[in-house]
C-alpha positions as semicolon CSV with decimal commas, in nm:
position;residue;x (nm);y (nm);z (nm)
1;M;7,600;-1,927;2,049
2;V;7,624;-2,276;2,194
3;A;7,474;-2,358;2,529
4;G;7,717;-2,301;2,812
5;V;7,933;-2,051;2,623
6;A;7,954;-1,733;2,828
7;L;7,973;-1,392;2,666
8;V;8,271;-1,228;2,830
9;P;8,363;-0,871;2,736
10;N;8,688;-0,826;2,550
11;W;8,734;-0,459;2,623
12;S;9,000;-0,302;2,406
13;A;8,851;-0,024;2,199
14;G;8,705;0,211;2,459
15;A;9,019;0,293;2,651
16;A;8,988;0,659;2,548
17;V;8,735;0,705;2,829
18;T;8,923;0,743;3,157
19;N;8,716;0,615;3,448
20;D;8,632;0,879;3,708
21;P;8,594;0,710;4,051
22;T;8,414;1,016;4,192
23;V;8,101;0,966;3,977
24;D;7,827;0,846;4,209
25;A;7,653;0,512;4,163
26;A;7,313;0,666;4,091
27;T;7,450;0,864;3,796
28;K;7,624;0,559;3,657
29;A;7,306;0,355;3,690
30;T;7,112;0,623;3,504
31;F;7,359;0,622;3,217
32;Q;7,351;0,242;3,202
33;R;6,971;0,216;3,201
34;L;6,932;0,455;2,912
35;A;7,206;0,284;2,714
36;D;7,044;-0,051;2,778
37;A;6,710;0,085;2,657
38;V;6,854;0,230;2,336
39;F;7,034;-0,088;2,233
40;T;6,746;-0,310;2,344
41;D;6,517;-0,116;2,111
42;R;6,759;-0,170;1,825
43;T;6,775;-0,542;1,893
44;E;6,399;-0,576;1,921
45;A;6,355;-0,398;1,587
46;L;6,497;-0,716;1,432
47;V;6,260;-0,952;1,615
48;D;5,969;-1,093;1,419
49;G;5,637;-0,955;1,541
50;A;5,792;-0,675;1,747
51;G;5,602;-0,347;1,757
52;S;5,700;-0,040;1,559
53;A;5,669;0,225;1,827
54;R;5,972;0,450;1,816
55;T;6,215;0,386;2,099
56;R;5,955;0,231;2,325
57;H;6,195;0,171;2,614
58;A;6,415;0,479;2,581
59;S;6,119;0,715;2,547
60;G;6,015;0,622;2,900
61;F;6,315;0,799;3,048
62;S;6,255;1,159;3,154
63;G;6,361;1,396;3,426
64;S;6,709;1,281;3,519
65;V;6,798;1,143;3,174
66;R;6,658;1,137;2,821
67;L;6,755;1,135;2,456
68;S;6,842;1,470;2,305
69;G;6,639;1,588;2,008
70;G;6,915;1,497;1,767
71;Q;6,965;1,156;1,922
72;N;6,591;1,092;1,908
73;R;6,609;1,143;1,533
74;E;6,916;0,919;1,509
75;Q;6,742;0,645;1,702
76;S;6,427;0,673;1,493
77;S;6,633;0,643;1,175
78;A;6,824;0,346;1,314
79;L;6,506;0,161;1,411
80;G;6,357;0,222;1,067
81;E;6,667;0,082;0,899
82;L;6,668;-0,224;1,123
83;R;6,300;-0,297;1,056
84;A;6,374;-0,281;0,684
85;R;6,658;-0,526;0,745
86;R;6,415;-0,753;0,931
87;T;6,190;-0,754;0,622
88;R;6,482;-0,839;0,391
89;L;6,586;-1,120;0,623
90;A;6,235;-1,266;0,625
91;K;6,240;-1,282;0,246
92;L;6,560;-1,485;0,274
93;G;6,394;-1,725;0,514
94;E;6,547;-1,599;0,839
95;K;6,352;-1,463;1,135
96;Y;6,433;-1,398;1,501
97;S;6,179;-1,496;1,766
98;A;6,340;-1,313;2,058
99;G;6,627;-1,084;2,146
100;S;6,815;-1,010;2,466
101;T;7,051;-0,717;2,520
102;K;7,252;-0,627;2,827
103;V;7,472;-0,320;2,861
104;T;7,746;-0,283;3,122
105;L;7,952;0,024;3,202
106;D;8,327;-0,008;3,158
107;A;8,428;0,352;3,229
108;T;8,253;0,678;3,316
109;Q;8,410;1,021;3,284
110;V;8,231;1,341;3,389
111;N;8,365;1,689;3,323
112;G;8,125;1,956;3,440
113;R;7,806;1,928;3,235
114;R;7,952;1,678;2,992
115;A;8,011;1,307;3,031
116;K;8,156;1,018;2,832
117;V;8,063;0,659;2,904
118;A;8,228;0,347;2,763
119;V;7,994;0,048;2,753
120;T;7,992;-0,315;2,645
121;E;7,678;-0,440;2,473
122;T;7,607;-0,814;2,490
123;T;7,324;-0,927;2,262
124;T;7,170;-1,264;2,178
125;L;6,906;-1,326;1,910
126;S;6,706;-1,650;1,890
127;Y;6,638;-1,796;1,546
128;K;6,268;-1,858;1,482
129;K;6,187;-2,224;1,415
130;P;6,546;-2,343;1,360
131;A;6,587;-2,672;1,178
132;A;6,687;-2,977;1,379
133;G;7,055;-2,952;1,465
134;S;7,079;-2,587;1,353
135;P;7,205;-2,311;1,584
136;K;6,928;-2,179;1,804
137;T;7,087;-1,842;1,870
138;T;7,345;-1,597;1,742
139;G;7,530;-1,366;1,979
140;F;7,778;-1,081;1,970
141;Q;7,956;-0,826;2,183
142;A;7,999;-0,462;2,085
143;H;8,162;-0,162;2,246
144;H;8,034;0,193;2,232
145;E;8,124;0,537;2,360
146;L;7,825;0,743;2,468
147;T;7,829;1,119;2,522
148;F;7,593;1,297;2,759
149;R;7,523;1,664;2,828
150;A;7,342;1,807;3,132
151;D;7,087;2,086;3,086
152;R;7,035;2,383;3,320
153;D;6,828;2,171;3,556
154;G;7,103;1,912;3,580
155;D;6,915;1,651;3,375
156;W;7,134;1,441;3,148
157;Q;7,069;1,401;2,775
158;L;7,226;1,134;2,556
159;T;7,376;1,332;2,268
160;G;7,585;1,079;2,077
161;I;7,675;0,713;2,025
162;R;8,005;0,606;1,870
163;D;8,088;0,244;1,789
164;T;8,445;0,181;1,901
165;D;8,514;-0,173;1,776
166;D;8,760;-0,214;1,491
167;G;8,583;-0,373;1,197
168;Y;8,249;-0,334;1,369
169;L;7,997;-0,575;1,219
170;A;7,722;-0,645;1,472
171;V;7,379;-0,777;1,375
172;N;7,206;-0,458;1,491
173;Q;7,465;-0,219;1,352
174;V;7,328;0,064;1,140
175;A;7,630;0,276;1,050
176;T;7,859;0,193;0,759
177;P;8,171;0,037;0,913
178;S;8,511;0,189;0,861
179;V;8,774;-0,079;0,886
180;A;9,147;-0,022;0,911
181;K;9,356;-0,270;0,717
182;V;9,711;-0,395;0,718
183;S;9,834;-0,353;0,362
184;T;10,149;-0,413;0,164
185;T;10,248;-0,412;-0,199
186;A;10,418;-0,690;-0,389
187;D;10,649;-0,676;-0,690
188;D;10,500;-0,972;-0,873
189;G;10,141;-0,860;-0,837
190;P;9,902;-1,034;-0,597
191;P;9,620;-1,246;-0,742
192;D;9,269;-1,102;-0,761
193;A;8,987;-1,296;-0,601
194;P;8,670;-1,317;-0,811
195;R;8,360;-1,181;-0,643
196;A;8,102;-1,430;-0,519
197;A;7,733;-1,401;-0,600
198;T;7,482;-1,362;-0,317
199;S;7,177;-1,517;-0,482
200;W;6,997;-1,796;-0,297
201;P;6,964;-2,086;-0,344
202;A;7,308;-2,147;-0,492
203;P;7,419;-2,420;-0,733
204;A;7,541;-2,728;-0,551
205;N;7,912;-2,740;-0,468
206;R;7,956;-3,005;-0,202
207;K;8,264;-3,021;0,018
208;N;8,428;-3,340;0,141
209;L;8,454;-3,285;0,515
210;T;8,606;-3,616;0,616
211;T;8,878;-3,733;0,375
212;G;9,047;-3,407;0,281
213;T;9,384;-3,267;0,381
214;Y;9,248;-3,056;0,665
215;D;9,043;-3,115;0,979
216;Y;8,743;-2,888;0,931
217;K;8,578;-2,994;1,254
218;A;8,891;-2,882;1,440
219;M;8,867;-2,542;1,270
220;V;8,506;-2,509;1,382
221;A;8,587;-2,623;1,736
222;Y;8,867;-2,367;1,762
223;A;8,642;-2,085;1,642
224;A;8,369;-2,189;1,886
225;K;8,616;-2,190;2,173
226;Y;8,788;-1,859;2,105
227;W;8,526;-1,635;1,943
228;S;8,481;-1,444;2,269
229;H;8,759;-1,586;2,492
230;Y;9,069;-1,484;2,296
231;N;9,355;-1,733;2,280
232;P;9,639;-1,586;2,491
233;A;9,891;-1,769;2,272
234;Y;9,837;-1,501;2,004
235;P;9,832;-1,120;2,013
236;D;9,500;-0,935;2,002
237;F;9,488;-0,684;1,714
238;N;9,172;-0,504;1,824
239;G;9,359;-0,189;1,928
240;E;9,265;0,127;1,739
241;A;9,593;0,136;1,547
242;D;9,614;-0,238;1,479
243;G;9,341;-0,277;1,219
244;G;9,119;-0,539;1,382
245;D;9,155;-0,905;1,476
246;C;8,927;-1,071;1,217
247;T;9,191;-1,223;0,987
248;N;9,419;-1,313;1,276
249;F;9,128;-1,516;1,420
250;V;9,052;-1,686;1,087
251;S;9,419;-1,777;1,042
252;Q;9,434;-1,927;1,391
253;S;9,128;-2,139;1,315
254;L;9,277;-2,264;0,988
255;K;9,603;-2,340;1,164
256;A;9,412;-2,545;1,422
257;G;9,273;-2,750;1,134
258;G;9,606;-2,827;0,974
259;W;9,729;-2,526;0,779
260;K;10,110;-2,526;0,809
261;H;10,343;-2,230;0,842
262;V;10,532;-2,104;0,540
263;P;10,819;-1,907;0,699
264;G;10,989;-1,607;0,544
265;Y;10,971;-1,229;0,543
266;T;10,663;-1,087;0,713
267;N;10,573;-0,864;0,417
268;D;10,600;-1,137;0,154
269;F;10,244;-1,246;0,079
270;H;10,372;-1,587;-0,037
271;K;10,457;-1,658;0,330
272;W;10,213;-1,737;0,610
273;F;10,294;-1,781;0,979
274;G;10,174;-1,662;1,316
275;T;10,297;-1,710;1,672
276;A;10,284;-1,510;1,993
277;D;10,590;-1,313;1,884
278;I;10,565;-1,263;1,508
279;Q;10,302;-1,282;1,235
280;S;10,321;-1,249;0,860
281;D;10,105;-0,984;0,696
282;S;9,912;-1,267;0,531
283;F;9,827;-1,410;0,875
284;I;9,665;-1,089;0,999
285;G;9,585;-0,877;0,693
286;V;9,258;-0,915;0,502
287;N;9,393;-0,861;0,151
288;E;9,725;-1,030;0,218
289;F;9,545;-1,341;0,340
290;S;9,352;-1,357;0,013
291;W;9,673;-1,318;-0,188
292;F;9,851;-1,595;0,003
293;A;9,556;-1,832;0,003
294;L;9,504;-1,801;-0,373
295;S;9,871;-1,801;-0,478
296;S;9,950;-2,102;-0,257
297;K;9,651;-2,296;-0,400
298;R;9,530;-2,367;-0,048
299;V;9,191;-2,230;-0,148
300;T;8,976;-2,212;-0,459
301;P;8,722;-1,934;-0,513
302;L;8,354;-2,016;-0,479
303;A;8,104;-1,869;-0,723
304;N;7,842;-1,801;-0,454
305;V;7,865;-1,727;-0,082
306;Y;7,589;-1,979;-0,015
307;Q;7,820;-2,257;-0,140
308;A;8,054;-2,207;0,157
309;D;8,083;-2,495;0,402
310;L;8,262;-2,572;0,730
311;G;8,610;-2,420;0,745
312;D;8,562;-2,209;0,433
313;V;8,640;-1,838;0,447
314;I;8,419;-1,545;0,345
315;Q;8,546;-1,190;0,304
316;M;8,366;-0,859;0,247
317;D;8,445;-0,529;0,079
318;F;8,195;-0,290;0,233
319;N;8,248;0,015;0,013
320;R;8,327;-0,178;-0,309
321;D;8,662;-0,005;-0,357
322;G;8,845;-0,328;-0,445
323;S;9,015;-0,355;-0,105
324;K;8,869;-0,621;0,122
325;D;8,770;-0,519;0,473
326;H;8,666;-0,822;0,675
327;S;8,734;-1,198;0,710
328;M;8,507;-1,468;0,859
329;I;8,514;-1,846;0,889
330;V;8,217;-2,075;0,828
331;T;8,124;-2,273;1,140
332;Y;7,787;-2,421;1,041
333;R;7,574;-2,493;0,734
334;D;7,204;-2,568;0,771
335;R;6,993;-2,810;0,572
336;Y;6,860;-2,528;0,357
337;G;7,208;-2,447;0,230
338;V;7,271;-2,137;0,442
339;P;7,623;-2,105;0,590
340;Y;7,682;-1,943;0,929
341;V;8,002;-1,751;1,007
342;T;8,200;-1,673;1,320
343;Y;8,441;-1,381;1,349
344;H;8,622;-1,126;1,562
345;S;8,570;-0,751;1,555
346;T;8,290;-0,758;1,667
347;N;8,304;-1,099;1,841
348;T;8,021;-1,295;1,677
349;Y;7,926;-1,662;1,674
350;N;7,717;-1,841;1,409
351;R;7,575;-1,544;1,218
352;S;7,396;-1,651;0,901
353;V;7,519;-1,540;0,561
354;A;7,158;-1,443;0,491
355;S;7,185;-1,190;0,774
356;L;7,505;-1,046;0,625
357;V;7,356;-1,014;0,277
358;A;7,040;-0,854;0,415
359;S;7,244;-0,612;0,627
360;Y;7,498;-0,522;0,359
361;P;7,327;-0,581;0,023
362;N;7,565;-0,347;-0,161
363;A;7,891;-0,495;-0,035
364;F;8,117;-0,714;-0,248
365;Y;8,156;-1,071;-0,118
366;Y;8,437;-1,323;-0,168
367;A;8,418;-1,692;-0,076
368;Y;8,706;-1,941;-0,055
369;R;8,690;-2,320;-0,039
370;T;8,967;-2,434;0,197
């Protein structure tokens, strides 16, 4: 996150919780404090030198609110997984010196002894000893639905946490994401993208950033401007049935840097266009984007994700089923050869590729030189 960029919630996925205006402020504050404690613990599990006590903050809540037995076990498992991720990251040369998490309530619904709460989590992690000119922090927003149950004494217990972002991919995420995709079929067979290696360091593959066809700095500037403040000139595809906004955001960034429309039928992957009123499948769909980009020769595959540079695109297939799930654009590359990506769903700015590989070591990766 750059200095001066505010993290503004883009609430779209938690609309299932209908706000109940009769819930008193004290109850709402109780829900919020426990949620803040739970997600703060998860963030701090990634911070170098942080303690290993289980749910240090959340365990302090008792009486009016606490974690249920099952949720205590879930939290303990999550913290263990995140500490293991912290160790993997350190081996890749990345550490976080501090973390900050804030949770705000977006909607609260109480029905007898049961409650649902929709919250927005805003988290920032500071890179430890960043190189000169490198990003100092990475930040994201995530949305969750929390369920509570009151016991016989009227004390609330947190019984469940559900991530409600489409294409959820936050730094402190622990569950395997399930990403909806826009998909089509084509008669002439779409091209297959070769998988990219994730070994570091990678063989040199320098990119000319100044004399090429496209303006890569403009792509980066667009991504920096709209990673959390969505551009109203385009639709937002973060709704539950829309499949996520990640590729739509990448396409907008590429368009800002000089990619031109190729008009035609929306379901023809040889075409690529996006406006406020109409978008081709290749503009918003993960796989369709890959098919267009390769068949049009606008990109060339990279052998290793660590070769990606400004304006390049990285995609992921989380469950290795051959269908890609997520698209990201490179917005920084440090002097050690590590690219940083920015993306929607969840809104994230300058997350290192090392963090992705450490978080999802079993995923398939694809990298495209634009």
